[in-house]
Amino acid sequence: MLIIPAIDLKDGECVRLLQGRMEDSTVFSDNPVAMAADWVNAGARRLHLVDLNGAFAGEPVNGGIVKAIAEAYPDLPIQIGGGIRSFETIQAYLDAGVQYVIIGTKAVKEPEFVFEACKRFPGHIIVGLDAKDGKVAIDGWAEVTDVDVVDLAKQFKEAGVSAIVYTDISRDGMMQGVNVEATARLAQECGIEVIASGGVTNIDDVRALANVADSGICGAITGRAIYEGTLDLAEAQQLSDELTS
């Protein structure tokens, strides 16, 4: 199970939002490429990038920074989310050296877009599902729908997505601990590998997820915890390797 550092991009800087609110951001670095270097040096085997401006604009805004990070680490798998609403955007990111493209809101509003994306770009498509109390949230968490997250995830298994990034939005950035039960249940029921996101706060959260990784959890994204020092990336990856190898 990979421990995946998150680099959230806003106005060219590396930030973290509190529960998805753009006005509630903490700047951790004004040099995201250097930040990526820090995580690679600490043993990261994959990076999770989010174009926050892009998520709200509906098209890439920080694409140049994403490309710079991909060029700096050509052998490192990078996954990017935020504002991916067209095949042209997917193609541009793959051309820039990104390995996986995460489709979020568009996947919920137009599931057929995911099916077509998987046909055009097999092995490169991840779906990002954000949920609160088991219901899917969209548009940067501005709206919680009546759609059940497990039911929607099952549709994407048929499409052939590589993984699902699952965020429990009641926990994200709140340092409250990860929702292990909901994450494991989603992985078991949908039959797609799940990357946990939201609430990975300390080594106990890593241990709890690793202990149920055989349900289909292949990774855990962590952001605020590794920036604020409540989780050590190298230690977390070592523990995960020991428990899931």
XYZ file of N, CA and C in Angstrom:
735
model
N 0.852 -1.193 0.000
C 0.000 0.000 0.000
C 0.888 1.242 0.000
N 0.733 2.051 -1.037
C 1.563 3.251 -1.172
C 1.071 4.380 -0.271
N 2.010 5.099 0.331
C 1.687 6.340 1.033
C 2.023 7.468 0.062
N 0.998 8.202 -0.358
C 1.128 9.133 -1.483
C 1.000 10.579 -0.999
N 2.087 11.361 -1.092
C 2.000 12.767 -0.685
C 1.131 13.567 -1.644
N 0.328 14.467 -1.073
C -0.521 15.350 -1.876
C 0.146 16.709 -2.025
N 0.157 17.193 -3.256
C 0.598 18.564 -3.519
C -0.584 19.280 -4.155
N -1.233 20.126 -3.363
C -2.407 20.860 -3.834
C -1.953 22.227 -4.328
N -2.281 22.529 -5.578
C -1.784 23.739 -6.230
C -2.861 24.813 -6.298
N -2.519 25.994 -5.766
C -3.430 27.141 -5.836
C -2.592 28.384 -6.096
N -2.898 29.068 -7.193
C -2.169 30.292 -7.555
C -0.658 30.059 -7.598
N -0.251 28.886 -8.096
C 1.167 28.581 -8.246
C 1.876 28.150 -6.979
N 1.124 28.038 -5.878
C 1.729 27.647 -4.604
C 1.185 26.299 -4.143
N 1.896 25.694 -3.211
C 1.464 24.432 -2.608
C 0.707 24.757 -1.331
N -0.584 24.395 -1.287
C -1.445 24.763 -0.158
C -2.228 23.550 0.342
N -2.921 23.722 1.447
C -3.952 22.776 1.864
C -5.199 23.579 2.182
N -6.335 23.053 1.738
C -7.616 23.673 2.078
C -8.227 22.954 3.270
N -9.037 23.669 4.024
C -9.801 23.045 5.095
C -11.179 22.700 4.545
N -11.477 21.410 4.469
C -12.768 20.918 3.970
C -13.162 21.538 2.626
N -12.165 21.709 1.750
C -12.450 22.115 0.379
C -12.786 23.572 0.171
N -12.614 24.400 1.195
C -12.970 25.814 1.053
C -11.769 26.612 0.542
N -11.911 27.209 -0.638
C -10.793 27.937 -1.258
C -10.309 29.089 -0.372
N -11.233 29.702 0.374
C -10.831 30.849 1.199
C -10.136 30.404 2.493
N -10.180 29.105 2.761
C -9.599 28.553 3.992
C -8.337 27.770 3.670
N -7.321 28.432 3.109
C -6.133 27.701 2.675
C -4.910 28.098 3.488
N -4.014 27.124 3.667
C -2.723 27.344 4.317
C -1.646 27.127 3.265
N -0.762 28.104 3.082
C 0.337 27.952 2.117
C 1.492 27.222 2.793
N 1.927 26.105 2.188
C 3.053 25.354 2.730
C 4.340 25.600 1.957
N 4.230 26.017 0.705
C 5.436 26.285 -0.081
C 5.079 27.118 -1.296
N 5.974 28.063 -1.654
C 5.754 28.822 -2.885
C 6.507 28.195 -4.051
N 7.096 27.000 -3.816
C 7.840 26.297 -4.861
C 7.429 24.823 -4.894
N 6.333 24.514 -5.606
C 5.827 23.134 -5.621
C 6.813 22.112 -6.180
N 7.681 22.521 -7.113
C 8.660 21.572 -7.668
C 9.662 21.167 -6.586
N 10.094 22.133 -5.782
C 10.996 21.826 -4.663
C 10.289 20.964 -3.621
N 8.996 21.221 -3.432
C 8.206 20.421 -2.489
C 8.145 18.973 -2.958
N 7.950 18.789 -4.253
C 7.941 17.432 -4.817
C 9.277 16.746 -4.561
N 10.365 17.501 -4.715
C 11.704 16.945 -4.480
C 11.842 16.452 -3.042
N 11.291 17.221 -2.103
C 11.360 16.817 -0.690
C 10.680 15.472 -0.479
N 9.512 15.295 -1.094
C 8.773 14.039 -0.889
C 9.442 12.874 -1.602
N 10.010 13.129 -2.767
C 10.746 12.071 -3.475
C 11.957 11.637 -2.643
N 12.659 12.610 -2.081
C 13.827 12.298 -1.254
C 13.444 11.551 0.018
N 12.199 11.749 0.460
C 11.717 11.044 1.658
C 11.183 9.652 1.322
N 11.212 9.293 0.019
C 10.837 7.934 -0.357
C 9.498 7.776 -1.045
N 8.888 8.891 -1.477
C 7.596 8.786 -2.176
C 7.748 7.984 -3.464
N 6.792 7.085 -3.714
C 6.805 6.284 -4.942
C 5.725 6.724 -5.926
N 4.939 7.691 -5.507
C 3.914 8.282 -6.373
C 3.546 9.626 -5.761
N 3.139 10.568 -6.608
C 2.676 11.865 -6.115
C 1.233 12.096 -6.552
N 0.478 12.748 -5.680
C -0.916 13.104 -5.956
C -0.984 14.629 -6.076
N -1.206 15.103 -7.290
C -1.291 16.545 -7.518
C -2.742 16.946 -7.753
N -3.108 18.109 -7.221
C -4.454 18.636 -7.441
C -4.342 20.089 -7.880
N -4.958 20.399 -9.011
C -5.043 21.776 -9.492
C -6.328 22.369 -8.915
N -6.201 23.028 -7.762
C -7.392 23.539 -7.078
C -8.076 24.636 -7.890
N -7.284 25.539 -8.471
C -7.892 26.560 -9.334
C -8.621 25.895 -10.491
N -8.003 24.844 -11.040
C -8.605 24.109 -12.148
C -9.925 23.472 -11.771
N -9.993 22.947 -10.542
C -11.224 22.300 -10.081
C -12.383 23.288 -10.100
N -12.104 24.528 -9.745
C -13.166 25.528 -9.708
C -13.390 26.169 -11.077
N -12.330 26.220 -11.906
C -12.452 26.827 -13.242
C -12.998 25.845 -14.272
N -12.834 24.530 -14.009
C -13.285 23.518 -14.965
C -12.303 23.265 -16.086
N -11.084 23.790 -15.949
C -10.013 23.549 -16.920
C -8.682 23.785 -16.211
N -7.579 23.232 -16.746
C -6.298 23.367 -16.052
C -5.866 24.825 -15.898
N -5.349 25.153 -14.719
C -4.822 26.488 -14.445
C -3.341 26.401 -14.059
N -2.984 25.351 -13.323
C -1.599 25.179 -12.870
C -0.858 24.099 -13.662
N -1.256 23.919 -14.924
C -0.688 22.853 -15.751
C 0.816 22.948 -15.947
N 1.330 24.176 -15.999
C 2.765 24.361 -16.188
C 3.577 23.779 -15.042
N 3.072 23.936 -13.829
C 3.765 23.389 -12.651
C 3.704 21.866 -12.673
N 2.555 21.332 -13.042
C 2.406 19.871 -13.132
C 3.424 19.313 -14.119
N 3.544 19.970 -15.261
C 4.499 19.521 -16.283
C 5.931 19.591 -15.755
N 6.249 20.657 -15.029
C 7.603 20.823 -14.490
C 7.946 19.702 -13.509
N 6.975 19.316 -12.681
C 7.212 18.223 -11.726
C 7.387 16.902 -12.473
N 6.532 16.670 -13.479
C 6.625 15.428 -14.262
C 7.960 15.341 -14.999
N 8.428 16.457 -15.512
C 9.714 16.470 -16.229
C 10.887 16.242 -15.278
N 10.756 16.744 -14.050
C 11.834 16.586 -13.068
C 11.962 15.132 -12.610
N 10.829 14.399 -12.627
C 10.823 13.004 -12.144
C 10.146 12.094 -13.162
N 10.820 11.835 -14.288
C 10.181 11.073 -15.374
C 9.827 9.633 -15.006
N 10.498 9.060 -14.000
C 10.223 7.664 -13.629
C 9.217 7.540 -12.490
N 8.741 8.670 -11.985
C 7.838 8.653 -10.829
C 6.389 8.757 -11.298
N 5.542 7.782 -10.960
C 4.125 7.908 -11.335
C 3.486 9.121 -10.647
N 2.828 9.934 -11.444
C 2.126 11.108 -10.928
C 0.664 10.995 -11.317
N -0.213 11.297 -10.362
C -1.647 11.359 -10.663
C -2.103 12.798 -10.434
N -2.941 13.285 -11.358
C -3.394 14.677 -11.298
C -4.912 14.745 -11.324
N -5.469 15.589 -10.476
C -6.902 15.839 -10.473
C -7.166 17.337 -10.421
N -8.388 17.708 -10.735
C -8.778 19.110 -10.650
C -9.015 19.730 -12.009
N -10.272 19.876 -12.390
C -10.603 20.563 -13.643
C -10.471 19.723 -14.889
N -10.498 18.398 -14.732
C -10.340 17.533 -15.908
C -11.723 17.190 -16.458
N -12.112 17.924 -17.503
C -13.473 17.793 -18.026
C -13.493 17.499 -19.516
N -12.300 17.281 -20.135
C -12.276 17.036 -21.585
C -11.187 16.036 -21.938
N -11.361 15.379 -23.094
C -10.346 14.434 -23.580
C -9.050 15.172 -23.937
N -9.191 16.420 -24.386
C -8.006 17.216 -24.734
C -7.132 17.447 -23.501
N -7.780 17.725 -22.371
C -7.034 17.940 -21.126
C -6.315 16.666 -20.707
N -7.007 15.534 -20.809
C -6.383 14.245 -20.459
C -5.160 14.012 -21.336
N -5.332 14.204 -22.647
C -4.223 13.991 -23.581
C -3.040 14.900 -23.250
N -3.342 16.161 -22.931
C -2.272 17.125 -22.631
C -1.478 16.701 -21.396
N -2.182 16.217 -20.374
C -1.482 15.777 -19.160
C -0.636 14.532 -19.427
N -1.175 13.588 -20.181
C -0.402 12.378 -20.493
C 0.825 12.741 -21.332
N 0.645 13.667 -22.269
C 1.777 14.130 -23.084
C 2.843 14.808 -22.222
N 2.398 15.429 -21.119
C 3.330 16.136 -20.225
C 4.101 15.181 -19.321
N 3.726 13.898 -19.350
C 4.454 12.926 -18.541
C 3.726 12.443 -17.307
N 2.471 12.865 -17.165
C 1.650 12.387 -16.046
C 1.167 10.973 -16.360
N 1.139 10.114 -15.350
C 0.765 8.710 -15.558
C -0.744 8.486 -15.451
N -1.362 9.129 -14.450
C -2.792 8.903 -14.182
C -3.532 10.234 -14.104
N -4.712 10.249 -14.692
C -5.559 11.431 -14.668
C -6.822 11.094 -13.885
N -7.153 11.960 -12.935
C -8.293 11.701 -12.050
C -9.493 12.521 -12.510
N -10.571 11.829 -12.828
C -11.816 12.492 -13.229
C -12.739 12.506 -12.017
N -13.194 13.698 -11.642
C -14.005 13.840 -10.442
C -15.450 14.163 -10.751
N -15.797 15.445 -10.639
C -17.178 15.896 -10.843
C -17.770 15.401 -12.160
N -16.982 15.469 -13.221
C -17.466 15.050 -14.550
C -17.887 13.578 -14.539
N -17.192 12.754 -13.735
C -17.519 11.325 -13.665
C -18.900 11.104 -13.060
N -19.258 11.962 -12.125
C -20.564 11.831 -11.464
C -21.669 12.353 -12.374
N -21.405 13.484 -13.013
C -22.428 14.108 -13.861
C -22.602 13.394 -15.194
N -21.491 12.851 -15.736
C -21.530 12.170 -17.039
C -20.695 10.894 -16.987
N -21.226 9.828 -16.393
C -20.455 8.577 -16.300
C -19.980 8.065 -17.657
N -20.720 8.374 -18.717
C -20.327 7.895 -20.050
C -18.990 8.504 -20.486
N -18.654 9.685 -19.952
C -17.353 10.305 -20.248
C -16.214 9.410 -19.754
N -16.413 8.792 -18.593
C -15.396 7.892 -18.030
C -15.239 6.655 -18.910
N -16.357 6.098 -19.360
C -16.298 4.913 -20.228
C -15.487 5.219 -21.488
N -15.759 6.366 -22.094
C -15.043 6.745 -23.317
C -13.569 7.043 -23.015
N -13.304 7.699 -21.895
C -11.913 8.011 -21.517
C -11.110 6.735 -21.312
N -11.733 5.731 -20.704
C -11.042 4.451 -20.481
C -10.741 3.744 -21.801
N -11.621 3.928 -22.774
C -11.372 3.340 -24.103
C -10.209 4.044 -24.799
N -10.201 5.365 -24.701
C -9.172 6.151 -25.403
C -7.814 6.086 -24.705
N -7.849 6.024 -23.370
C -6.604 6.084 -22.587
C -6.562 4.939 -21.577
N -6.557 3.691 -22.057
C -6.636 2.553 -21.129
C -5.453 2.528 -20.159
N -5.773 2.263 -18.898
C -4.729 2.166 -17.876
C -4.308 3.486 -17.274
N -4.927 4.585 -17.727
C -4.502 5.907 -17.247
C -5.601 6.668 -16.499
N -6.774 6.065 -16.361
C -7.907 6.808 -15.806
C -8.226 6.355 -14.382
N -8.265 7.334 -13.488
C -8.702 7.123 -12.108
C -9.946 7.983 -11.905
N -10.904 7.482 -11.140
C -12.074 8.290 -10.800
C -11.944 8.742 -9.349
N -12.167 10.017 -9.132
C -12.159 10.565 -7.777
C -13.579 10.715 -7.273
N -13.900 9.982 -6.226
C -15.233 10.075 -5.631
C -15.121 10.652 -4.226
N -15.837 11.744 -4.006
C -15.885 12.380 -2.695
C -17.254 12.084 -2.106
N -17.278 11.669 -0.850
C -18.566 11.317 -0.257
C -18.679 11.813 1.172
N -19.897 12.097 1.538
C -20.219 12.473 2.913
C -21.369 11.577 3.344
N -21.153 10.805 4.386
C -22.165 9.851 4.870
C -22.647 8.925 3.751
N -21.699 8.499 2.895
C -22.019 7.520 1.859
C -22.627 8.088 0.597
N -22.860 9.412 0.578
C -23.444 10.061 -0.604
C -22.386 10.895 -1.324
N -22.447 10.874 -2.650
C -21.427 11.528 -3.468
C -21.574 13.052 -3.433
N -20.429 13.737 -3.288
C -20.396 15.203 -3.340
C -19.692 15.637 -4.620
N -20.117 16.767 -5.176
C -19.537 17.245 -6.448
C -19.220 18.736 -6.372
N -18.596 19.223 -7.462
C -18.282 20.646 -7.622
C -17.494 21.199 -6.441
N -16.334 20.555 -6.189
C -15.498 21.022 -5.091
C -16.212 20.938 -3.756
N -17.053 19.923 -3.634
C -17.798 19.627 -2.397
C -18.916 20.625 -2.113
N -19.211 21.477 -3.106
C -20.245 22.482 -2.893
C -21.627 21.841 -2.794
N -21.787 20.662 -3.409
C -23.109 20.024 -3.444
C -23.003 18.539 -3.110
N -23.818 18.092 -2.151
C -23.906 16.658 -1.837
C -25.152 16.115 -2.528
N -24.967 15.065 -3.343
C -26.063 14.502 -4.138
C -26.759 13.372 -3.372
N -27.759 12.765 -4.025
C -28.428 11.587 -3.450
C -27.807 10.290 -3.955
N -26.725 10.394 -4.732
C -26.120 9.212 -5.356
C -25.296 8.430 -4.335
N -25.537 7.120 -4.255
C -24.776 6.263 -3.341
C -23.396 5.982 -3.923
N -22.358 6.186 -3.116
C -20.987 6.095 -3.627
C -20.635 4.683 -4.096
N -21.143 3.663 -3.412
C -20.838 2.276 -3.808
C -21.501 1.945 -5.144
N -22.756 2.351 -5.303
C -23.470 2.084 -6.562
C -22.745 2.721 -7.746
N -22.283 3.959 -7.562
C -21.596 4.652 -8.651
C -20.253 3.981 -8.954
N -19.533 3.596 -7.911
C -18.222 2.956 -8.098
C -18.344 1.660 -8.895
N -19.413 0.922 -8.655
C -19.613 -0.344 -9.384
C -19.735 -0.103 -10.888
N -20.358 1.010 -11.264
C -20.462 1.353 -12.696
C -19.075 1.505 -13.315
N -18.161 2.101 -12.547
C -16.845 2.409 -13.100
C -15.949 1.183 -13.183
N -16.299 0.138 -12.462
C -15.564 -1.128 -12.621
C -15.760 -1.637 -14.050
N -16.999 -1.554 -14.535
C -17.293 -1.978 -15.911
C -16.527 -1.131 -16.926
N -16.328 0.140 -16.607
C -15.636 1.041 -17.545
C -14.162 0.679 -17.682
N -13.594 0.110 -16.613
C -12.180 -0.259 -16.655
C -11.248 0.778 -16.060
N -11.733 1.531 -15.052
C -10.850 2.516 -14.420
C -9.750 1.811 -13.626
N -8.604 2.477 -13.499
C -7.445 1.876 -12.830
C -7.599 1.850 -11.317
N -8.257 2.858 -10.771
C -8.437 2.946 -9.319
C -9.489 4.001 -9.025
N -9.921 4.021 -7.771
C -10.800 5.086 -7.293
C -10.094 5.788 -6.142
N -10.009 7.110 -6.236
C -9.548 7.898 -5.094
C -10.794 8.265 -4.303
N -10.864 7.751 -3.085
C -12.061 7.953 -2.266
C -11.752 8.917 -1.131
N -12.456 10.024 -1.113
C -12.281 11.021 -0.059
C -13.537 11.099 0.790
N -13.362 10.899 2.083
C -14.446 11.123 3.034
C -14.357 12.597 3.426
N -15.253 13.416 2.881
C -15.057 14.863 3.003
C -15.386 15.403 4.387
N -16.026 14.603 5.220
C -16.231 15.076 6.588
C -14.925 15.034 7.375
N -13.925 14.285 6.846
C -12.654 14.134 7.566
C -11.500 14.905 6.945
N -11.595 15.271 5.678
C -10.428 15.783 4.954
C -9.917 17.095 5.540
N -8.624 17.131 5.834
C -7.996 18.346 6.336
C -8.385 18.713 7.745
N -9.176 17.855 8.398
C -9.626 18.146 9.762
C -8.773 17.442 10.808
N -7.841 16.585 10.344
C -6.939 15.849 11.236
C -7.723 15.003 12.247
N -8.809 14.377 11.793
C -9.660 13.584 12.685
C -9.453 12.087 12.543
N -8.587 11.667 11.660
C -8.448 10.227 11.436
C -9.239 9.798 10.220
N -8.789 8.710 9.608
C -9.379 8.258 8.355
C -10.606 7.383 8.618
N -11.566 7.396 7.693
C -12.746 6.545 7.831
C -12.420 5.170 7.225
N -11.774 4.335 8.043
C -11.273 3.036 7.573
C -12.421 2.143 7.118
N -13.463 2.118 7.904
C -14.592 1.219 7.630
C -15.234 1.531 6.277
N -15.512 2.811 6.031
C -16.161 3.204 4.770
C -15.250 2.933 3.572
N -13.949 3.156 3.755
C -12.994 2.942 2.662
C -12.888 1.464 2.312
N -12.770 0.622 3.338
C -12.658 -0.825 3.113
C -13.943 -1.379 2.498
N -15.087 -0.859 2.951
C -16.375 -1.333 2.425
C -16.492 -1.000 0.939
N -16.083 0.214 0.574
C -16.141 0.608 -0.837
C -15.256 -0.310 -1.681
N -14.029 -0.546 -1.215
C -13.093 -1.389 -1.970
C -13.646 -2.800 -2.153
N -14.208 -3.343 -1.078
C -14.747 -4.711 -1.135
C -15.932 -4.799 -2.081
N -16.824 -3.819 -1.991
C -18.085 -3.916 -2.726
C -17.956 -3.537 -4.197
N -17.007 -2.638 -4.530
C -16.947 -2.198 -5.935
C -15.956 -3.007 -6.757
N -15.008 -3.689 -6.098
C -14.077 -4.546 -6.830
C -13.011 -3.805 -7.620
N -12.819 -2.516 -7.335
C -11.734 -1.731 -7.948
C -10.772 -1.357 -6.830
N -9.483 -1.258 -7.150
C -8.535 -0.809 -6.130
C -8.879 0.616 -5.706
N -8.813 0.849 -4.393
C -9.178 2.148 -3.841
C -7.960 2.806 -3.202
N -7.807 4.097 -3.469
C -6.797 4.914 -2.809
C -7.533 5.784 -1.800
N -7.205 5.606 -0.531
C -7.884 6.348 0.534
C -7.367 7.776 0.591
N -8.275 8.702 0.833
C -7.890 10.104 0.945
C -8.777 10.760 1.991
N -8.241 11.734 2.674
C -9.054 12.431 3.666
C -8.893 11.843 5.047
N -8.147 12.535 5.899
C -8.059 12.131 7.294
C -6.893 11.246 7.669
N -5.947 10.997 6.753
C -4.755 10.225 7.130
C -3.845 11.164 7.916
N -3.893 11.026 9.237
C -3.361 12.028 10.153
C -2.067 11.618 10.837
N -1.964 10.329 11.185
C -0.789 9.866 11.934
C -0.521 8.397 11.617
N 0.477 7.835 12.263
C 0.907 6.466 11.967
C -0.183 5.443 12.294
N -1.049 5.769 13.252
C -2.143 4.847 13.599
C -3.132 4.708 12.444
N -3.371 5.809 11.727
C -4.258 5.750 10.555
C -3.655 4.875 9.465
N -2.338 5.001 9.275
C -1.650 4.170 8.280
C -1.762 2.703 8.664
N -1.551 2.421 9.945
C -1.633 1.034 10.432
C -3.047 0.485 10.226
N -4.050 1.288 10.563
C -5.443 0.846 10.446
C -5.802 0.538 8.995
N -5.367 1.381 8.071
C -5.639 1.139 6.649
C -4.866 -0.069 6.138
N -3.583 -0.158 6.522
C -2.747 -1.275 6.059
C -3.316 -2.612 6.520
N -3.915 -2.607 7.703
C -4.469 -3.851 8.246
C -5.682 -4.350 7.468
N -6.334 -3.455 6.710
C -7.478 -3.880 5.884
C -7.175 -3.697 4.395
N -5.889 -3.523 4.069
C -5.504 -3.268 2.670
C -5.901 -4.409 1.750
N -5.983 -5.620 2.296
C -6.339 -6.762 1.442
C -7.790 -6.705 0.969
N -8.575 -5.752 1.478
C -9.931 -5.546 0.953
C -9.877 -4.862 -0.413
N -8.680 -4.345 -0.773
C -8.535 -3.673 -2.065
C -8.051 -2.239 -1.966
N -7.425 -1.889 -0.837
C -6.887 -0.533 -0.668
C -5.418 -0.540 -1.098
N -5.110 0.169 -2.186
C -3.747 0.112 -2.744
C -2.912 1.331 -2.394
N -3.540 2.341 -1.787
C -2.779 3.538 -1.452
C -3.521 4.415 -0.472
N -2.768 5.339 0.137
C -3.347 6.320 1.049
C -2.688 7.662 0.769
N -3.513 8.648 0.462
C -3.011 9.999 0.195
C -2.948 10.757 1.510
N -1.847 11.465 1.721
C -1.748 12.284 2.925
C -1.243 13.669 2.561
N -1.807 14.670 3.191
C -1.434 16.047 2.891
C -1.009 16.791 4.137
N -1.978 17.400 4.800
C -1.683 18.246 5.962
C -0.787 17.552 6.983
N -0.996 16.251 7.208
C -0.238 15.534 8.249
C 1.263 15.535 7.982
N 1.662 15.324 6.728
C 3.105 15.298 6.440
C 3.683 16.709 6.361
N 2.839 17.701 6.089
C 3.322 19.085 6.067
C 3.466 19.635 7.483
N 2.568 19.215 8.369
C 2.608 19.733 9.743
C 3.398 18.832 10.682
N 3.814 17.650 10.162
C 4.724 16.826 10.942
C 4.084 15.824 11.883
N 2.765 15.604 11.774
C 2.148 14.573 12.616
C 2.332 13.183 12.009
N 2.828 13.139 10.774
C 3.132 11.863 10.116
C 4.454 12.009 9.376
N 5.332 11.021 9.549
C 6.605 10.986 8.834
C 6.447 10.066 7.630
N 6.659 10.613 6.432
C 6.389 9.859 5.202
C 7.198 8.566 5.122
N 8.498 8.651 5.386
C 9.361 7.470 5.277
C 8.946 6.389 6.268
N 8.639 6.812 7.486
C 8.211 5.859 8.526
C 6.882 5.209 8.138
N 5.975 6.027 7.600
C 4.657 5.525 7.202
C 4.778 4.491 6.085
N 5.625 4.774 5.085
C 5.791 3.830 3.979
C 6.444 2.540 4.457
N 7.395 2.663 5.369
C 8.068 1.473 5.902
C 7.074 0.571 6.636
N 6.224 1.184 7.465
C 5.219 0.404 8.199
C 4.242 -0.256 7.229
N 3.794 0.507 6.235
C 2.859 -0.037 5.254
C 3.471 -1.221 4.518
N 4.750 -1.095 4.145
C 5.439 -2.199 3.464
C 5.470 -3.447 4.339
N 5.740 -3.242 5.621
C 5.834 -4.385 6.542
C 4.487 -5.089 6.694
N 3.412 -4.297 6.703
C 2.085 -4.867 6.969
C 1.390 -5.387 5.713
N 1.816 -4.907 4.537
C 1.071 -5.271 3.317
C 1.903 -6.031 2.296
N 3.159 -6.328 2.601
C 3.996 -7.017 1.608
C 3.644 -8.500 1.535
